[in-house]
Coordinates of C-alpha atoms and ligand atoms in Angstrom, one line a residue:
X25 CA 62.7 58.5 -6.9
X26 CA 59.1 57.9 -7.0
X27 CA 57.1 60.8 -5.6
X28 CA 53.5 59.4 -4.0
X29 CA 50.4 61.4 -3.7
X30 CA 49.8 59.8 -0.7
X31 CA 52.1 57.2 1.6
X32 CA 49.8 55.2 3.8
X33 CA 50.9 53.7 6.5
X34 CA 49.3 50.3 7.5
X35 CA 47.2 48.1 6.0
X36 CA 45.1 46.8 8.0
X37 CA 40.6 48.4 7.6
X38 CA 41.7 51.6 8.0
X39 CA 44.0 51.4 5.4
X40 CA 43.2 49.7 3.0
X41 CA 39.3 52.1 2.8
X42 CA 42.2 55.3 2.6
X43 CA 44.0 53.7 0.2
X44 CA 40.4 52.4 -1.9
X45 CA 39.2 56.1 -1.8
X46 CA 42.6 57.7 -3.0
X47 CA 43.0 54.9 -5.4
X48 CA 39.9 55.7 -7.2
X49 CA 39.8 58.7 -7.2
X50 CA 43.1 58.7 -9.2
X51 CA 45.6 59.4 -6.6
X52 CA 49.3 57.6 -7.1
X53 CA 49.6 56.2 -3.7
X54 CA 51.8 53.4 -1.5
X55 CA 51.0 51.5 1.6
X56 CA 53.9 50.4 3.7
X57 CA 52.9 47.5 6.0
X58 CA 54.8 45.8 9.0
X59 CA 53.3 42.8 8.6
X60 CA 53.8 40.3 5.6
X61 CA 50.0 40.3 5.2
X62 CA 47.0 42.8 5.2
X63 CA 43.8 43.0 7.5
X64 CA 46.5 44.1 10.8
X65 CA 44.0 43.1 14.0
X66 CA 41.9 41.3 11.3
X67 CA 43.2 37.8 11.2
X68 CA 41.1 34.5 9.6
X69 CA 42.8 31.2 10.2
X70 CA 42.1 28.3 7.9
X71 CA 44.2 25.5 9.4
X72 CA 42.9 25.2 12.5
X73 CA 38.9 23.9 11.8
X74 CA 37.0 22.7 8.8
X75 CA 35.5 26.4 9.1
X76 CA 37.3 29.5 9.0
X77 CA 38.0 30.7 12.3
X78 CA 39.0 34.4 13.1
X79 CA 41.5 34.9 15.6
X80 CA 41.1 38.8 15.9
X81 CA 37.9 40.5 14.7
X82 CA 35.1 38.1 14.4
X83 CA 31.5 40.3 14.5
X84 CA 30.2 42.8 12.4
X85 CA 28.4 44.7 15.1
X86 CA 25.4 46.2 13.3
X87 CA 22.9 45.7 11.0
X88 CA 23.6 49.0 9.0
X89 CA 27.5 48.8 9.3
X90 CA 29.4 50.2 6.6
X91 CA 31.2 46.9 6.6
X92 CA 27.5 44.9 5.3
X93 CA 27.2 46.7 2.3
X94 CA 30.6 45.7 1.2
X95 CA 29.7 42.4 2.2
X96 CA 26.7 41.7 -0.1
X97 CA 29.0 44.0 -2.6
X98 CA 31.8 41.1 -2.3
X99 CA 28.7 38.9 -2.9
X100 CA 29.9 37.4 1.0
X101 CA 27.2 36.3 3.3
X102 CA 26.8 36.7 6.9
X103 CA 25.5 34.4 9.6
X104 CA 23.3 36.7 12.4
X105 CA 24.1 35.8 15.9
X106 CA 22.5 37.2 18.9
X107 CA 24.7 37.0 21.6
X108 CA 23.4 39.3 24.8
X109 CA 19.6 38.6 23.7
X110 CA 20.9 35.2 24.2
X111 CA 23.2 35.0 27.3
X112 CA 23.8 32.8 29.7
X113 CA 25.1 33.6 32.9
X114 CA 26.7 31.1 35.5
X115 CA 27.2 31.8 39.4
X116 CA 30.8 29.9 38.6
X117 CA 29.3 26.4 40.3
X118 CA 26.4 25.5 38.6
X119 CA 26.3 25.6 34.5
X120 CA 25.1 29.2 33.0
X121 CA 21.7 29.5 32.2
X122 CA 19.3 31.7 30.0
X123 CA 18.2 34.7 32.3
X124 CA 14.8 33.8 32.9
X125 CA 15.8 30.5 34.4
X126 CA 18.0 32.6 36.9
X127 CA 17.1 32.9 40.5
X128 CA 14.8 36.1 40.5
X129 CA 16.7 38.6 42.0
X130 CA 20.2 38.2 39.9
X131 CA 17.9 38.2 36.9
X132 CA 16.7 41.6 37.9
X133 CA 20.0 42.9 38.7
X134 CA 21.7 41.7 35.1
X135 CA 18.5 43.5 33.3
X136 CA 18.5 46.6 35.4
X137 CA 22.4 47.5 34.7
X138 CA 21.7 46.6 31.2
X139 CA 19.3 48.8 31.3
X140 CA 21.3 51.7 33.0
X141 CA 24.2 51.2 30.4
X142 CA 21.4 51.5 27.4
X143 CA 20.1 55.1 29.3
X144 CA 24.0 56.4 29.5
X145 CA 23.1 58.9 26.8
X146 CA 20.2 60.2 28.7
X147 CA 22.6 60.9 31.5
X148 CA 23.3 64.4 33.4
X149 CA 26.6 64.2 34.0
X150 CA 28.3 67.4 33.5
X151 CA 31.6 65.7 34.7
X152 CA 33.0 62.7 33.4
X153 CA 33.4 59.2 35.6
X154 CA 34.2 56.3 35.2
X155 CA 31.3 53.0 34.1
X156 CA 31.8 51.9 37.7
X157 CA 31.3 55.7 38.8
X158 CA 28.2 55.3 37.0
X159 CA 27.0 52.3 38.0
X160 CA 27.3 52.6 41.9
X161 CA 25.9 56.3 41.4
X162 CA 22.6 53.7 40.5
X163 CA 23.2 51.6 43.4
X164 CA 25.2 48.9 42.2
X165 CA 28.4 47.4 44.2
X166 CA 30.1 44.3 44.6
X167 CA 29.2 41.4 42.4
X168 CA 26.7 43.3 40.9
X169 CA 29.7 45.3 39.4
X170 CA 31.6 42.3 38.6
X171 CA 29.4 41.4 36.8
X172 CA 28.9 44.8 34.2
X173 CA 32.4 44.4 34.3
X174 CA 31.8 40.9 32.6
X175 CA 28.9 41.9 30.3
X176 CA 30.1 45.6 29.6
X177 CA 33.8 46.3 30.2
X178 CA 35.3 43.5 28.9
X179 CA 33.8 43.9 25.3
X180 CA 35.3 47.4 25.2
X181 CA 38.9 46.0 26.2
X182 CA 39.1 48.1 29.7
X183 CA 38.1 48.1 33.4
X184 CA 35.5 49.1 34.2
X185 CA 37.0 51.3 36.5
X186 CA 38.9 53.0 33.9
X187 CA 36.5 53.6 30.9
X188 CA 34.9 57.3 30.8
X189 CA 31.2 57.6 30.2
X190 CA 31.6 61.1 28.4
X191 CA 33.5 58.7 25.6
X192 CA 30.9 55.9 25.5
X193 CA 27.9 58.3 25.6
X194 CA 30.0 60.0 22.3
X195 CA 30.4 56.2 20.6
X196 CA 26.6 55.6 21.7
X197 CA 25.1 59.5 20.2
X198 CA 27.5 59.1 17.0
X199 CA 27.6 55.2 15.7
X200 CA 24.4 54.5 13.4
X201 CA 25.0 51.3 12.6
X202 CA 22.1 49.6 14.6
X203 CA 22.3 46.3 17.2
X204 CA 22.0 43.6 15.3
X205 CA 25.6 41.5 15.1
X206 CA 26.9 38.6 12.2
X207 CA 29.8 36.8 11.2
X208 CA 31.4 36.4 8.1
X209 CA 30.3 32.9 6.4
X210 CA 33.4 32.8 4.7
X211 CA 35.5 35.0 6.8
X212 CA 37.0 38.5 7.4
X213 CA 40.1 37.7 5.4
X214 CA 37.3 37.3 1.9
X215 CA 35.9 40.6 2.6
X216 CA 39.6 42.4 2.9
X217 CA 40.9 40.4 0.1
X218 CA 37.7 41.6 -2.0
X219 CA 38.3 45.8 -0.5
X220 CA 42.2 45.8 -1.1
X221 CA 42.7 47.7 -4.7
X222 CA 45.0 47.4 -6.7
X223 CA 47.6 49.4 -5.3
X224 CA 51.2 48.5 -4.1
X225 CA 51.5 48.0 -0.7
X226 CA 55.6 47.3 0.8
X227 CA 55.3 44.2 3.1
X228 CA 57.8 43.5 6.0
X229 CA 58.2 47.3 6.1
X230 CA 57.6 48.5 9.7
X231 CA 58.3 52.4 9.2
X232 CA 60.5 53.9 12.0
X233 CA 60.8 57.9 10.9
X234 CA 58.5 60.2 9.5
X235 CA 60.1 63.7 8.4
X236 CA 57.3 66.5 7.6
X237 CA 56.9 70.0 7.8
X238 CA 58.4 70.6 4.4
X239 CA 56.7 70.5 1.3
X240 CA 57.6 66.8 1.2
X241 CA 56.7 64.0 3.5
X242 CA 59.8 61.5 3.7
X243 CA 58.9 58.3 5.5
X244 CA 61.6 55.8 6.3
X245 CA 61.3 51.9 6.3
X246 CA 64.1 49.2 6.8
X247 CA 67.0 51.7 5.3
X248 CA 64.5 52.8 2.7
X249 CA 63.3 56.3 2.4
X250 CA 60.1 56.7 0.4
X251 CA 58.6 60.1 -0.9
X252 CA 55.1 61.7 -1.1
X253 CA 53.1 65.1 -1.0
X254 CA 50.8 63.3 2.4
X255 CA 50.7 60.7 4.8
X256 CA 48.3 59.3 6.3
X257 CA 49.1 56.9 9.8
X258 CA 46.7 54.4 10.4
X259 CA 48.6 52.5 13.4
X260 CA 47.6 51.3 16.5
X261 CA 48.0 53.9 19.3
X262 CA 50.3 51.5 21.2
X263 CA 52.9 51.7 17.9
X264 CA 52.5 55.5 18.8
X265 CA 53.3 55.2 22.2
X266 CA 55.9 53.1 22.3
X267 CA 57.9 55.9 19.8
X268 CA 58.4 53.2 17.5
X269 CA 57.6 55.8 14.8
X270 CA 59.7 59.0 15.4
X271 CA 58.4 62.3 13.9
X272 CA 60.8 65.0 12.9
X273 CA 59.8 67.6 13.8
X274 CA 57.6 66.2 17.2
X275 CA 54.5 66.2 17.1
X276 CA 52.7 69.7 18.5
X277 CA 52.4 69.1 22.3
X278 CA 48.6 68.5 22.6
X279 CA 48.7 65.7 19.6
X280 CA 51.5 64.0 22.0
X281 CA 49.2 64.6 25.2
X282 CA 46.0 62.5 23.0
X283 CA 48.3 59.9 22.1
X284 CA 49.6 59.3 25.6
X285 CA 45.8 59.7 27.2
X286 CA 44.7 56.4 25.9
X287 CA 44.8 52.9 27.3
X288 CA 45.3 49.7 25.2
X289 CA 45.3 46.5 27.1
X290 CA 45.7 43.2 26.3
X291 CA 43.1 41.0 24.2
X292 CA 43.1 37.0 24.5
X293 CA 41.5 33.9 22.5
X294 CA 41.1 30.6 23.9
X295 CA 40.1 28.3 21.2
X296 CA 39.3 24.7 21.2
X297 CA 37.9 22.9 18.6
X298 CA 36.2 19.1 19.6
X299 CA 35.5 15.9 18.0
X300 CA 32.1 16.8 18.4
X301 CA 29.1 19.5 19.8
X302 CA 29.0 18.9 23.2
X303 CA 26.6 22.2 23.9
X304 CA 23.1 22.6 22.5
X305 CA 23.0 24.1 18.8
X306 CA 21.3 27.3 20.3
X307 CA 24.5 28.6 22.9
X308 CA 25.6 31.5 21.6
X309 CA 26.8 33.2 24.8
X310 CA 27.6 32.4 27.9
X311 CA 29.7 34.6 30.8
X312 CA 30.8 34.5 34.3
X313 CA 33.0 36.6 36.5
X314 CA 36.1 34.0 36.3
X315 CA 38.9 34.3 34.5
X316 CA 37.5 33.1 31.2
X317 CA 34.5 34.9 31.3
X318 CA 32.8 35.3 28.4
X319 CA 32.8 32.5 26.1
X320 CA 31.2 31.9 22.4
X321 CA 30.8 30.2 19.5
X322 CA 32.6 30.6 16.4
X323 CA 31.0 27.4 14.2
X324 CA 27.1 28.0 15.7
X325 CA 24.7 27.6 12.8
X326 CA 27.4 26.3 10.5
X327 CA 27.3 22.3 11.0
X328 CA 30.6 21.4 10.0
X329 CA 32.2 22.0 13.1
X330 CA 32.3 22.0 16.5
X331 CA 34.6 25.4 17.6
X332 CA 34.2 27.1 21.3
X333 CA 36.4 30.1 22.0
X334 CA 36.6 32.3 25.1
X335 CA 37.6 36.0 25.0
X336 CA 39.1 38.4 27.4
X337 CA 40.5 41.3 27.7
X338 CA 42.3 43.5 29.9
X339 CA 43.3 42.3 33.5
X340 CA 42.0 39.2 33.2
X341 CA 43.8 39.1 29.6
X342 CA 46.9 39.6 31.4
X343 CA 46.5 37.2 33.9
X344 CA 45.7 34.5 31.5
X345 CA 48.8 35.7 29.1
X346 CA 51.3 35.4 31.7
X347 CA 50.8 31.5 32.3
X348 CA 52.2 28.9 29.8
X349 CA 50.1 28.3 26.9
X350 CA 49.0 24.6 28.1
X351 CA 48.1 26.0 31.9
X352 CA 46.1 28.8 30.3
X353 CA 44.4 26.0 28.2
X354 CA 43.9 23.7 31.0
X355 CA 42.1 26.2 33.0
X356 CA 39.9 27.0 30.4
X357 CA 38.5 23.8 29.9
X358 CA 38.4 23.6 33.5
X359 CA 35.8 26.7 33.5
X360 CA 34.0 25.7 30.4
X361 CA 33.1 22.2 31.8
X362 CA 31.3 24.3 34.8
X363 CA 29.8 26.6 32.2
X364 CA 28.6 23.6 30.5
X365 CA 27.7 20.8 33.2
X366 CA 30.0 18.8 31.8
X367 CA 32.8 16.6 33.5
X368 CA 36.2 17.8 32.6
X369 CA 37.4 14.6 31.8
X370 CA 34.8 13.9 29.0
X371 CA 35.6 17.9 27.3
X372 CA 39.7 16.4 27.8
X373 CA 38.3 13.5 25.9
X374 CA 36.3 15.8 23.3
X375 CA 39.1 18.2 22.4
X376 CA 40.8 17.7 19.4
X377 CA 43.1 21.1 19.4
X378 CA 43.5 24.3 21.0
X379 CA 45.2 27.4 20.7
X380 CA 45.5 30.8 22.7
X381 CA 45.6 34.4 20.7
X382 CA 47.6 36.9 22.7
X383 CA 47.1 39.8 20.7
X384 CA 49.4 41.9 23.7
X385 CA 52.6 40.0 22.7
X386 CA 52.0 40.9 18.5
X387 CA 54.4 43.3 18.2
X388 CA 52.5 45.6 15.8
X389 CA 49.2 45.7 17.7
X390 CA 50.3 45.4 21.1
X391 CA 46.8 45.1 23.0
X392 CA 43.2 44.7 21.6
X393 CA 42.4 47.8 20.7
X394 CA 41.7 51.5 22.5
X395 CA 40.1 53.2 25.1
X396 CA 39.4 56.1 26.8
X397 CA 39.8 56.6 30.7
X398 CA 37.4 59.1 32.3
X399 CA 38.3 62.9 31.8
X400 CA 40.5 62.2 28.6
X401 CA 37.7 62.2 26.1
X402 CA 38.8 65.1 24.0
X403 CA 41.9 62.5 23.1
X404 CA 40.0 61.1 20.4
X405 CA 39.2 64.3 18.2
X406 CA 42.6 65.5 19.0
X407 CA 44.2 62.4 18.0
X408 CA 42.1 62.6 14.5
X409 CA 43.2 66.2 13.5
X410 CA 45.7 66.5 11.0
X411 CA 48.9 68.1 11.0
X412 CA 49.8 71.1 8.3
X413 CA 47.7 69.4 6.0
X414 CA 50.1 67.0 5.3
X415 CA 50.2 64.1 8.3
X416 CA 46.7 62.6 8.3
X417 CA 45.1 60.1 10.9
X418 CA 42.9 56.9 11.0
X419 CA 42.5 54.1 13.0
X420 CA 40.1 52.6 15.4
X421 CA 41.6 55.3 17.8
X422 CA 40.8 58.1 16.0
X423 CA 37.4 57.0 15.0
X424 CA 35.9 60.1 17.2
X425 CA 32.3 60.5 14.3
X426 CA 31.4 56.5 14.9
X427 CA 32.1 53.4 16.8
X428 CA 35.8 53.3 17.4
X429 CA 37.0 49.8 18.4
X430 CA 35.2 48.2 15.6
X431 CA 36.3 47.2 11.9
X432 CA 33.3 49.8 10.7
X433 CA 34.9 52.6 12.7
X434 CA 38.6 52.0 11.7
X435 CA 36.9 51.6 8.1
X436 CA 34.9 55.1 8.4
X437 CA 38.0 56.5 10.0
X438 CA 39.9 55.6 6.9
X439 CA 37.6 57.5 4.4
X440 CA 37.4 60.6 6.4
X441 CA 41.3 60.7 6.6
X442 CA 41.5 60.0 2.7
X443 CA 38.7 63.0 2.2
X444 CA 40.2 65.1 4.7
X445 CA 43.6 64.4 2.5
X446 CA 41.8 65.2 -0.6
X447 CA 40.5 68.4 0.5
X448 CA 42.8 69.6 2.4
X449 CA 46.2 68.8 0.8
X450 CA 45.6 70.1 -2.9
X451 CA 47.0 67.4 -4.4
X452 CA 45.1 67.2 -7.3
Ligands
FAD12 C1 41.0 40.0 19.6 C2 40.2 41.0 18.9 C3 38.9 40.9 18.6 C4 38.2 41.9 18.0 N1 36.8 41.7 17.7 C5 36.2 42.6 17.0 C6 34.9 42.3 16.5 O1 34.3 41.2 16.8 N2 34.3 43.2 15.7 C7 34.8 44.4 15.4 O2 34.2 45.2 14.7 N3 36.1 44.7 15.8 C8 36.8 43.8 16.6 N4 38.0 44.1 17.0 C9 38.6 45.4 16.7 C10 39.1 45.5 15.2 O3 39.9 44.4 14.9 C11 39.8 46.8 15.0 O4 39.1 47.9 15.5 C12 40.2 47.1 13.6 O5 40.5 45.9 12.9 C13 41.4 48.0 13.6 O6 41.8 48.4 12.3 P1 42.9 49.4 12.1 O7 43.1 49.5 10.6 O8 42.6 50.7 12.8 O9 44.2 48.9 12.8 P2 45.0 47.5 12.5 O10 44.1 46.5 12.0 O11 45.9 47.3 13.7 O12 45.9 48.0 11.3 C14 47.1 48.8 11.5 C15 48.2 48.2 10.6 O13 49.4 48.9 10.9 C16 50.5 48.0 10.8 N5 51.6 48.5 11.5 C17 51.9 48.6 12.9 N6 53.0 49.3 13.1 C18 53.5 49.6 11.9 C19 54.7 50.3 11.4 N7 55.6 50.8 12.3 N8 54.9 50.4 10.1 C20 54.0 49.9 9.2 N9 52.9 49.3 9.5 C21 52.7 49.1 10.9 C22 49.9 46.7 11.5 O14 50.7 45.6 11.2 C23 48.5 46.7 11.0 O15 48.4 45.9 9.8 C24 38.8 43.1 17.6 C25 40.1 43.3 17.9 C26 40.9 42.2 18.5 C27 42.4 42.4 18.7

């Protein structure tokens, strides 16, 4: 029986940057991956538009993200996009609008809690609350908070009644990777393929037992029972939730309590694709507090195409998930042809196909991806710590040194679990 250096578990960032470090720096190693593909909540489609369209991750979200220099080293090119700089906001009757041509007051409300988010690190707050907490402690209520719930909340896949501030003051003090935001010209799915090494990785192998605490780690798949010296677990916390994975022995009670303190809710696409650009070639944002409330637009600047998509998360993820596919369709177009100022029967007209993304009902990501509810923000360290220097961690999750719930945090988290494996675990 083989005997691995290092068993990873997952391939999606996270593991495939553990498995690039370990791999070149000479370790034998094995991924073992549920899916019959790599790039997990990473996921480019190439049937559904002339471009490629990305039905989970789409942005790099900074200028100086580890994820552009692989880029430009994959010889790959990004398209910038400037989404909040570029918002427009709808009252949900007339069509959204650039800020400055809002009514005066709302346009000084939607800047000001902008602005309150941006000071978060700045603020005293010796206990932790929740972004609402926050917010009314400035004076905001009603559809003031709606709306941060919109603009804010919904990009971090929570309520804003449940996300801490001690967490998101953390992600804002430790992630260096700047404002500025891009797509992948070619897609995600390039820049993967280019980063996976040459290593083995075990498809359609979901892993249900991990036994540790001897000097061997033996990691079960689908009757199979593979051996190595480390492991390191790069799955979504939901996977470790739902004890689809059981550890012999349990893990030590505190590891259990940070798995358990996070929230992971639901993440939904609405995609449409149309016979032709029915929005100006500058819209690269627009939101309201409906259901579909934040909508974008995946083929801007390319040309070729003419590709809308809405995102939501959380409640109104839900909502939208538990209709049928066509009702949740239908009412998006509804909402986009208000957005737009555009009759619903000429968009009906326009749309050539459509699709929804419920990344709640994938059965190996299970939501979008983590957060943190207030006076739990200890989880993510905790969850990060390795076990007898033998069961590592990465992840999104576990991203505690830079912006979790981002492909350049579950990337980072993946090279500090392969160092941390390195150093720690002697397996030279
Ligand atoms: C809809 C959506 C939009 C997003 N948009 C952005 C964005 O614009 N920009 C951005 O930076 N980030 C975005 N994200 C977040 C980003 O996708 C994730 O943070 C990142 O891809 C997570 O990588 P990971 O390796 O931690 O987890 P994953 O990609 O989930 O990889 C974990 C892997 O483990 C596998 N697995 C699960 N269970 C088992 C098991 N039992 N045995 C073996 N393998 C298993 C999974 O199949 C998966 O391949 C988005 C996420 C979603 C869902």
């Amino acid at each position: 029986m083989t005997l691995y250096d290092v068993v990873i578990i997952g391939a999606g960032a996270a593991g495939l940057a553990a498995g690039r470090m370990l791999y070149e720096s000479g370790r034998s190693i094995l991924i073992l991956e549920a899916r019959n593909r790599i790039g997990g909540r990473i996921h480019t489609n190439t049937d559904f538009a002339a471009i490629p369209i990305e039905f989970g991750a789409e942005f790099i979200h900074g200028d100086h993200a580890v994820t552009m220099d692989l880029v430009k080293a994959a010889r790959l090119h990004t398209i910038p996009v400037v989404r909040m700089g570029n918002l427009r906001w709808s009252d949900g009757k007339n069509p959204a609008r650039p800020l400055t041509r809002l009514p005066d007051p709302l346009q000084k409300t939607l800047t000001a809690f902008l602005q309150a988010y941006e000071q978060l690190p700045q603020a005293n707050l010796p206990q932790d609350v929740s972004l609402a907490d926050y917010l009314r402690g400035g004076g905001w209520s009603g559809n003031d908070l709606a709306a941060a719930d919109v603009l804010l909340a919904q990009t971090c896949c929570a309520s804003i009644e449940n996300l801490s501030c001690h967490d998101l003051i953390r992600e804002m003090k430790a992630d260096t990777a700047g404002h500025g935001e891009s797509r992948i010209r070619e897609g995600y799915d390039k820049l993967l393929n280019w980063y996976r090494a040459d290593y083995p990785i075990e498809f359609n192998s979901p892993v249900q037992e991990i036994h540790w605490g001897n000097d061997r780690v033996k990691v079960i798949s689908a009757g199979h029972i593979y051996t190595a010296r480390t492991c390191i677990i790069t799955v979504p916390i939901s996977i470790l939730q739902n004890g689809s994975i059981r550890f012999t022995p349990s893990l030590p009670s505190d590891k259990q309590w940070a798995i358990n303190a996070f929230r992971m809710e639901a993440a939904t696409k609405l995609i449409y694709r149309f016979c032709e650009r029915l929005w100006d070639e500058n819209l690269t944002f627009m939101a309201h507090t409906g259901l579909t409330a934040r909508w974008w637009t995946p083929s801007y600047s390319r040309g070729e195409d003419a590709v809308i998509a809405c995102y939501i998360t959380a409640e109104r993820a839900q909502q939208i998930d538990g209709l049928d596919e066509t009702t949740a369709l239908e009412i998006g177009l509804r909402e986009l042809s208000t957005l737009l100022g555009i009759p619903l029967s000429e968009l009906q007209k326009g749309v050539l196909a459509y699709k929804r993304l419920s990344w709640a009902a994938d059965p190996f990501a299970r939501g979008g991806y983590a957060h943190v509810p207030p006076g739990m923000a200890e989880c993510r360290p905790l969850l990060a710590r390795p076990e007898a220097s033998q069961l590592f961690f990465a992840g999104e999750a576990t991203a505690y040194d830079t912006n979790p719930q981002t492909v350049h945090g579950a990337i980072e988290s993946g090279g500090r679990a392969a160092r941390e494996c390195l150093s720690r675990a002697l397996i030279v």
